[in-house]
Amino acid sequence: MARVMIVGAGGVGNVVAHKCAARAEFTDILLASRSVDKCEQIAASIGSPKVTTAALDADTVANTVKLIEEFKPDLLINVALPYQDLVLMDACLQTGIHYLDTANYEPIDVAKFEYSWQWAYRDRFKNAGLTAILGCGFDPGVTGVFSAYALKHYFDEIHYLDIIDCNDGNHGKSFATNFNPEINIREITQPGRYFENGEWVEIPALSIHRPIPYPEIGDRESYLLYHEELESLVKNIPTLKRARFWMTFSETYITHLKVLENIGMTRIDPIEYQGKKIVPLQFLKALLPEPASLATNYTGQTSIGCHITGIKDGVEKKYYVYNNCQHAAAYQEVGSQGISYTTGVPAVVGALMIVNDKWKKPGVFNVEECDPDPFMELLGPMGLPWHEVFDGVSPFEN
Ligand code: NDP
């Protein structure tokens, strides 16, 4: 039995609130976010007396501490933006509660994706006897659990990891992002990076791409990106010789992005406009559809998985593990699109791992450092069934 505070009432916050409300383990749920009307809308759509709402500006520790002290949760689930991660971790430490998020901290003025800032909290969480679970969405999140599960059950050593992420959905808009536009565009416009033979190899953004087959979908053009789980996975699975991340984008999406980039609309440094400082990407975000608003009439599905090659008893083995998620099914169940759903469900499974003592240990952890079995057991029943392929075939060379 636990009290949970959810911070962030966007696409993912909606899924997290619905899924927490459906679990008996969570007796009281506070949904807090910058715009309280969004929290109220979500609470009304759930219609459970367990869910209450509050306005919270999570950019300052004092605000968050005050609200935590009033509500007295056991655990905070952070599904606001990566900018708030450190403030929320500080507030959890000050009030003695556990922490979980789905994206690594980013400073607002530099698009830098690394865990260093959050790993620096390890001793403080450890000494306080508190658990912080980092990156517990789908990717990062389930992809790390998939890798840990493969290592635990099927491999002595993992050598090659290719994480592949396809959104084969259609929301009918010419250009929109499936999660927060600012965070999404910062990520995609960065140079790509992958790990090979002990080194990081940097490439110009979106410069390596190839068709990759996805179950039930077929071949889709997929682009090599840097993605944050690569950093923790190469540390925690030190036998990895190569680790890469691929994501599909349509030609229309890439064309829009290139134009926006070429004209300076994706810049994150402030510019002077009519006597005011504005950040072009933040202005662009204000024009683009909110991720939550894409859910109605979204058709098609997502498919995300891990292609893994390694050895077992001296013999090379190939293994693929994945989930496909239908946008319309997610909408029917909780009123969200598939990207929000595939992020929100693992966050709640991770929260249950803390509440049920399966992952409750003092310190700051990436998901692959925790036992994958109880998480995998709950993931399907919670809405994201996963499938394994042992046919020894992989679209990737060693
Ligand atoms: P949205 O933009 O839809 O929602 C973000 C929410 O956070 C909004 O309700 C916003 O409030 C709120 N918020 C922003 N700043 C503050 C603040 N200072 N204080 C309080 N609340 C704030 O994004 P998504 O729901 O799509 O994404 C949420 C998170 O999930 C992001 O961090 C994203 O990176 C992560 N994510 C992770 C994935 C994974 O697989 N690991 C995949 C997809 C997303 P307001 O409405 O007022 O702007």
Tab-separated table of N, CA, C and O in Angstrom, residues 202-285:
chain	number	residue	atom	x	y	z
A	202	GLU	N	31.254	9.253	-33.286
A	202	GLU	CA	30.275	10.320	-33.544
A	202	GLU	C	30.073	10.494	-35.043
A	202	GLU	O	31.037	10.435	-35.812
A	203	ILE	N	28.833	10.710	-35.450
A	203	ILE	CA	28.515	10.897	-36.881
A	203	ILE	C	27.595	12.122	-37.015
A	203	ILE	O	26.905	12.479	-36.057
A	204	PRO	N	27.578	12.771	-38.186
A	204	PRO	CA	26.629	13.879	-38.352
A	204	PRO	C	25.189	13.383	-38.152
A	204	PRO	O	24.891	12.224	-38.463
A	205	ALA	N	24.339	14.264	-37.605
A	205	ALA	CA	22.947	13.880	-37.301
A	205	ALA	C	22.278	13.223	-38.509
A	205	ALA	O	22.374	13.726	-39.634
A	206	LEU	N	21.642	12.100	-38.280
A	206	LEU	CA	20.810	11.388	-39.259
A	206	LEU	C	21.574	10.960	-40.523
A	206	LEU	O	20.957	10.719	-41.558
A	207	SER	N	22.911	10.837	-40.422
A	207	SER	CA	23.690	10.548	-41.623
A	207	SER	C	23.801	9.049	-41.916
A	207	SER	O	24.134	8.660	-43.027
A	208	ILE	N	23.523	8.193	-40.941
A	208	ILE	CA	23.529	6.744	-41.217
A	208	ILE	C	22.097	6.252	-41.102
A	208	ILE	O	21.443	6.461	-40.078
A	209	HIS	N	21.610	5.624	-42.159
A	209	HIS	CA	20.258	5.070	-42.117
A	209	HIS	C	20.140	3.890	-43.062
A	209	HIS	O	20.894	3.766	-44.016
A	210	ARG	N	19.192	3.037	-42.752
A	210	ARG	CA	18.990	1.834	-43.560
A	210	ARG	C	17.598	1.287	-43.277
A	210	ARG	O	17.036	1.552	-42.199
A	211	PRO	N	17.052	0.494	-44.207
A	211	PRO	CA	15.762	-0.139	-43.901
A	211	PRO	C	15.978	-1.281	-42.902
A	211	PRO	O	16.948	-2.032	-43.032
A	212	ILE	N	15.110	-1.357	-41.919
A	212	ILE	CA	15.175	-2.435	-40.918
A	212	ILE	C	13.778	-3.061	-40.847
A	212	ILE	O	12.781	-2.334	-40.845
A	213	PRO	N	13.700	-4.406	-40.791
A	213	PRO	CA	12.368	-5.033	-40.693
A	213	PRO	C	11.824	-5.002	-39.259
A	213	PRO	O	12.563	-5.254	-38.310
A	214	TYR	N	10.536	-4.669	-39.147
A	214	TYR	CA	9.855	-4.660	-37.853
A	214	TYR	C	8.696	-5.656	-37.903
A	214	TYR	O	7.981	-5.706	-38.913
A	215	PRO	N	8.491	-6.425	-36.829
A	215	PRO	CA	7.427	-7.426	-36.819
A	215	PRO	C	6.056	-6.797	-37.098
A	215	PRO	O	5.743	-5.726	-36.551
A	216	GLU	N	5.257	-7.476	-37.925
A	216	GLU	CA	3.885	-7.048	-38.312
A	216	GLU	C	3.879	-5.756	-39.112
A	216	GLU	O	2.814	-5.251	-39.456
A	217	ILE	N	5.042	-5.153	-39.385
A	217	ILE	CA	5.090	-3.860	-40.067
A	217	ILE	C	5.858	-3.961	-41.384
A	217	ILE	O	5.409	-3.502	-42.426
A	218	GLY	N	7.014	-4.599	-41.340
A	218	GLY	CA	7.853	-4.699	-42.532
A	218	GLY	C	9.040	-3.755	-42.449
A	218	GLY	O	9.339	-3.215	-41.379
A	219	ASP	N	9.690	-3.540	-43.605
A	219	ASP	CA	10.895	-2.708	-43.612
A	219	ASP	C	10.548	-1.229	-43.485
A	219	ASP	O	9.662	-0.736	-44.175
A	220	ARG	N	11.254	-0.535	-42.614
A	220	ARG	CA	11.090	0.921	-42.485
A	220	ARG	C	12.475	1.559	-42.378
A	220	ARG	O	13.353	1.031	-41.672
A	221	GLU	N	12.641	2.716	-43.054
A	221	GLU	CA	13.923	3.414	-43.008
A	221	GLU	C	14.203	3.843	-41.562
A	221	GLU	O	13.358	4.493	-40.925
A	222	SER	N	15.366	3.479	-41.052
A	222	SER	CA	15.676	3.718	-39.640
A	222	SER	C	16.999	4.458	-39.539
A	222	SER	O	17.954	4.138	-40.252
A	223	TYR	N	17.061	5.422	-38.645
A	223	TYR	CA	18.212	6.324	-38.540
A	223	TYR	C	18.980	6.051	-37.251
A	223	TYR	O	18.352	5.877	-36.196
A	224	LEU	N	20.294	6.028	-37.372
A	224	LEU	CA	21.128	5.809	-36.190
A	224	LEU	C	21.178	7.104	-35.375
A	224	LEU	O	21.567	8.159	-35.890
A	225	LEU	N	20.765	7.011	-34.119
A	225	LEU	CA	20.754	8.173	-33.214
A	225	LEU	C	21.575	7.833	-31.989
A	225	LEU	O	21.733	6.665	-31.662
A	226	TYR	N	22.000	8.862	-31.257
A	226	TYR	CA	22.486	8.587	-29.905
A	226	TYR	C	21.260	8.531	-29.000
A	226	TYR	O	20.356	9.355	-29.122
A	227	HIS	N	21.222	7.565	-28.132
A	227	HIS	CA	20.101	7.478	-27.190
A	227	HIS	C	20.660	7.159	-25.819
A	227	HIS	O	21.586	6.349	-25.694
A	228	GLU	N	20.085	7.771	-24.786
A	228	GLU	CA	20.766	7.799	-23.492
A	228	GLU	C	21.020	6.436	-22.861
A	228	GLU	O	21.980	6.279	-22.106
A	229	GLU	N	20.173	5.419	-23.156
A	229	GLU	CA	20.400	4.127	-22.496
A	229	GLU	C	21.705	3.476	-22.935
A	229	GLU	O	22.237	2.607	-22.252
A	230	LEU	N	22.249	3.917	-24.087
A	230	LEU	CA	23.520	3.336	-24.540
A	230	LEU	C	24.607	3.584	-23.501
A	230	LEU	O	25.458	2.734	-23.252
A	231	GLU	N	24.577	4.768	-22.871
A	231	GLU	CA	25.627	5.115	-21.917
A	231	GLU	C	25.651	4.150	-20.722
A	231	GLU	O	26.713	3.643	-20.339
A	232	SER	N	24.469	3.884	-20.169
A	232	SER	CA	24.462	3.008	-18.988
A	232	SER	C	24.640	1.548	-19.402
A	232	SER	O	25.284	0.770	-18.697
A	233	LEU	N	24.105	1.164	-20.562
A	233	LEU	CA	24.201	-0.246	-20.967
A	233	LEU	C	25.647	-0.664	-21.231
A	233	LEU	O	26.044	-1.761	-20.873
A	234	VAL	N	26.444	0.214	-21.860
A	234	VAL	CA	27.831	-0.204	-22.118
A	234	VAL	C	28.637	-0.271	-20.812
A	234	VAL	O	29.594	-1.028	-20.722
A	235	LYS	N	28.228	0.469	-19.809
A	235	LYS	CA	28.880	0.366	-18.495
A	235	LYS	C	28.452	-0.916	-17.774
A	235	LYS	O	29.270	-1.614	-17.206
A	236	ASN	N	27.153	-1.178	-17.819
A	236	ASN	CA	26.620	-2.285	-17.030
A	236	ASN	C	26.725	-3.634	-17.729
A	236	ASN	O	26.564	-4.677	-17.101
A	237	ILE	N	26.960	-3.628	-19.055
A	237	ILE	CA	27.208	-4.884	-19.788
A	237	ILE	C	28.573	-4.713	-20.464
A	237	ILE	O	28.664	-4.422	-21.663
A	238	PRO	N	29.635	-4.877	-19.695
A	238	PRO	CA	30.963	-4.502	-20.200
A	238	PRO	C	31.484	-5.391	-21.331
A	238	PRO	O	32.483	-5.042	-21.960
A	239	THR	N	30.823	-6.516	-21.617
A	239	THR	CA	31.270	-7.372	-22.733
A	239	THR	C	30.807	-6.836	-24.085
A	239	THR	O	31.165	-7.395	-25.126
A	240	LEU	N	30.000	-5.759	-24.073
A	240	LEU	CA	29.478	-5.239	-25.346
A	240	LEU	C	30.612	-4.732	-26.240
A	240	LEU	O	31.432	-3.908	-25.818
A	241	LYS	N	30.624	-5.231	-27.492
A	241	LYS	CA	31.611	-4.740	-28.463
A	241	LYS	C	31.013	-3.606	-29.283
A	241	LYS	O	31.729	-2.791	-29.836
A	242	ARG	N	29.689	-3.671	-29.424
A	242	ARG	CA	29.037	-2.595	-30.188
A	242	ARG	C	27.612	-2.416	-29.660
A	242	ARG	O	26.920	-3.403	-29.384
A	243	ALA	N	27.186	-1.160	-29.534
A	243	ALA	CA	25.812	-0.869	-29.112
A	243	ALA	C	25.305	0.317	-29.917
A	243	ALA	O	25.973	1.357	-29.984
A	244	ARG	N	24.148	0.119	-30.554
A	244	ARG	CA	23.607	1.192	-31.405
A	244	ARG	C	22.107	1.335	-31.148
A	244	ARG	O	21.459	0.425	-30.641
A	245	PHE	N	21.590	2.473	-31.575
A	245	PHE	CA	20.156	2.750	-31.429
A	245	PHE	C	19.631	3.276	-32.765
A	245	PHE	O	20.238	4.157	-33.368
A	246	TRP	N	18.510	2.731	-33.211
A	246	TRP	CA	17.928	3.124	-34.499
A	246	TRP	C	16.477	3.552	-34.302
A	246	TRP	O	15.739	2.913	-33.545
A	247	MET	N	16.071	4.591	-35.009
A	247	MET	CA	14.672	5.039	-34.917
A	247	MET	C	14.146	5.381	-36.311
A	247	MET	O	14.889	5.940	-37.128
A	248	THR	N	12.884	5.041	-36.572
A	248	THR	CA	12.308	5.348	-37.884
A	248	THR	C	11.814	6.796	-37.920
A	248	THR	O	11.321	7.320	-36.916
A	249	PHE	N	11.954	7.418	-39.078
A	249	PHE	CA	11.322	8.718	-39.347
A	249	PHE	C	10.814	8.673	-40.777
A	249	PHE	O	11.486	8.105	-41.648
A	250	SER	N	9.676	9.296	-41.028
A	250	SER	CA	9.177	9.350	-42.403
A	250	SER	C	9.957	10.428	-43.157
A	250	SER	O	10.566	11.312	-42.544
A	251	GLU	N	9.897	10.337	-44.487
A	251	GLU	CA	10.582	11.354	-45.296
A	251	GLU	C	10.014	12.744	-45.026
A	251	GLU	O	10.742	13.737	-44.973
A	252	THR	N	8.689	12.810	-44.838
A	252	THR	CA	8.047	14.104	-44.558
A	252	THR	C	8.591	14.697	-43.260
A	252	THR	O	8.865	15.893	-43.171
A	253	TYR	N	8.738	13.839	-42.265
A	253	TYR	CA	9.238	14.319	-40.972
A	253	TYR	C	10.642	14.891	-41.122
A	253	TYR	O	10.944	15.993	-40.656
A	254	ILE	N	11.490	14.146	-41.824
A	254	ILE	CA	12.895	14.577	-41.992
A	254	ILE	C	12.938	15.896	-42.774
A	254	ILE	O	13.710	16.806	-42.441
A	255	THR	N	12.099	16.012	-43.805
A	255	THR	CA	12.095	17.236	-44.612
A	255	THR	C	11.693	18.439	-43.751
A	255	THR	O	12.354	19.474	-43.770
A	256	HIS	N	10.612	18.281	-42.989
A	256	HIS	CA	10.187	19.383	-42.106
A	256	HIS	C	11.310	19.752	-41.136
A	256	HIS	O	11.611	20.923	-40.928
A	257	LEU	N	11.915	18.744	-40.547
A	257	LEU	CA	12.953	18.991	-39.546
A	257	LEU	C	14.137	19.734	-40.162
A	257	LEU	O	14.666	20.679	-39.566
A	258	LYS	N	14.531	19.303	-41.378
A	258	LYS	CA	15.683	19.945	-42.030
A	258	LYS	C	15.386	21.425	-42.298
A	258	LYS	O	16.238	22.290	-42.072
A	259	VAL	N	14.170	21.700	-42.779
A	259	VAL	CA	13.805	23.095	-43.075
A	259	VAL	C	13.837	23.907	-41.780
A	259	VAL	O	14.432	24.985	-41.719
A	260	LEU	N	13.208	23.375	-40.736
A	260	LEU	CA	13.168	24.104	-39.456
A	260	LEU	C	14.579	24.365	-38.937
A	260	LEU	O	14.876	25.446	-38.427
A	261	GLU	N	15.445	23.372	-39.103
A	261	GLU	CA	16.828	23.510	-38.643
A	261	GLU	C	17.565	24.553	-39.494
A	261	GLU	O	18.233	25.442	-38.957
A	262	ASN	N	17.395	24.460	-40.814
A	262	ASN	CA	18.100	25.381	-41.716
A	262	ASN	C	17.723	26.836	-41.467
A	262	ASN	O	18.538	27.732	-41.642
A	263	ILE	N	16.480	27.093	-41.078
A	263	ILE	CA	16.079	28.480	-40.865
A	263	ILE	C	16.258	28.933	-39.412
A	263	ILE	O	15.876	30.034	-39.043
A	264	GLY	N	16.820	28.046	-38.578
A	264	GLY	CA	17.169	28.460	-37.208
A	264	GLY	C	16.076	28.234	-36.182
A	264	GLY	O	16.229	28.626	-35.027
A	265	MET	N	14.981	27.576	-36.572
A	265	MET	CA	13.873	27.419	-35.622
A	265	MET	C	14.139	26.372	-34.539
A	265	MET	O	13.394	26.286	-33.563
A	266	THR	N	15.205	25.563	-34.715
A	266	THR	CA	15.473	24.548	-33.682
A	266	THR	C	16.578	25.007	-32.728
A	266	THR	O	17.019	24.246	-31.879
A	267	ARG	N	17.020	26.273	-32.861
A	267	ARG	CA	18.079	26.781	-31.974
A	267	ARG	C	17.599	26.841	-30.523
A	267	ARG	O	16.445	27.152	-30.260
A	268	ILE	N	18.537	26.538	-29.591
A	268	ILE	CA	18.128	26.587	-28.178
A	268	ILE	C	18.781	27.758	-27.443
A	268	ILE	O	18.618	27.917	-26.229
A	269	ASP	N	19.528	28.604	-28.185
A	269	ASP	CA	20.093	29.801	-27.561
A	269	ASP	C	19.121	30.963	-27.757
A	269	ASP	O	18.461	31.056	-28.798
A	270	PRO	N	19.008	31.841	-26.766
A	270	PRO	CA	18.028	32.930	-26.861
A	270	PRO	C	18.403	33.936	-27.952
A	270	PRO	O	19.586	34.219	-28.159
A	271	ILE	N	17.398	34.439	-28.664
A	271	ILE	CA	17.631	35.505	-29.639
A	271	ILE	C	16.777	36.713	-29.239
A	271	ILE	O	15.805	36.578	-28.486
A	272	GLU	N	17.147	37.862	-29.750
A	272	GLU	CA	16.431	39.095	-29.438
A	272	GLU	C	15.260	39.221	-30.418
A	272	GLU	O	15.454	39.159	-31.632
A	273	TYR	N	14.022	39.351	-29.924
A	273	TYR	CA	12.886	39.556	-30.824
A	273	TYR	C	11.987	40.650	-30.235
A	273	TYR	O	11.426	40.478	-29.142
A	274	GLN	N	11.883	41.766	-30.946
A	274	GLN	CA	11.065	42.897	-30.507
A	274	GLN	C	11.332	43.259	-29.047
A	274	GLN	O	10.405	43.330	-28.232
A	275	GLY	N	12.621	43.387	-28.728
A	275	GLY	CA	13.011	43.816	-27.386
A	275	GLY	C	12.933	42.729	-26.334
A	275	GLY	O	13.154	42.996	-25.158
A	276	LYS	N	12.591	41.504	-26.740
A	276	LYS	CA	12.502	40.410	-25.745
A	276	LYS	C	13.453	39.301	-26.155
A	276	LYS	O	13.746	39.145	-27.334
A	277	LYS	N	13.882	38.505	-25.198
A	277	LYS	CA	14.689	37.323	-25.516
A	277	LYS	C	13.739	36.138	-25.690
A	277	LYS	O	12.907	35.880	-24.816
A	278	ILE	N	13.855	35.478	-26.847
A	278	ILE	CA	13.076	34.238	-26.988
A	278	ILE	C	13.989	33.117	-27.498
A	278	ILE	O	14.964	33.364	-28.201
A	279	VAL	N	13.644	31.888	-27.122
A	279	VAL	CA	14.384	30.720	-27.606
A	279	VAL	C	13.569	30.140	-28.767
A	279	VAL	O	12.413	29.739	-28.572
A	280	PRO	N	14.151	30.137	-30.001
A	280	PRO	CA	13.361	29.692	-31.159
A	280	PRO	C	12.682	28.337	-30.970
A	280	PRO	O	11.502	28.178	-31.299
A	281	LEU	N	13.406	27.365	-30.374
A	281	LEU	CA	12.788	26.038	-30.223
A	281	LEU	C	11.588	26.089	-29.265
A	281	LEU	O	10.598	25.394	-29.466
A	282	GLN	N	11.671	26.940	-28.245
A	282	GLN	CA	10.538	27.039	-27.315
A	282	GLN	C	9.340	27.695	-27.995
A	282	GLN	O	8.188	27.338	-27.743
A	283	PHE	N	9.643	28.651	-28.901
A	283	PHE	CA	8.559	29.278	-29.667
A	283	PHE	C	7.931	28.242	-30.597
A	283	PHE	O	6.699	28.133	-30.692
A	284	LEU	N	8.787	27.446	-31.254
A	284	LEU	CA	8.273	26.402	-32.150
A	284	LEU	C	7.388	25.420	-31.384
A	284	LEU	O	6.326	25.014	-31.854
A	285	LYS	N	7.823	25.065	-30.168
A	285	LYS	CA	7.039	24.130	-29.345
A	285	LYS	C	5.618	24.664	-29.106
A	285	LYS	O	4.639	23.928	-29.115
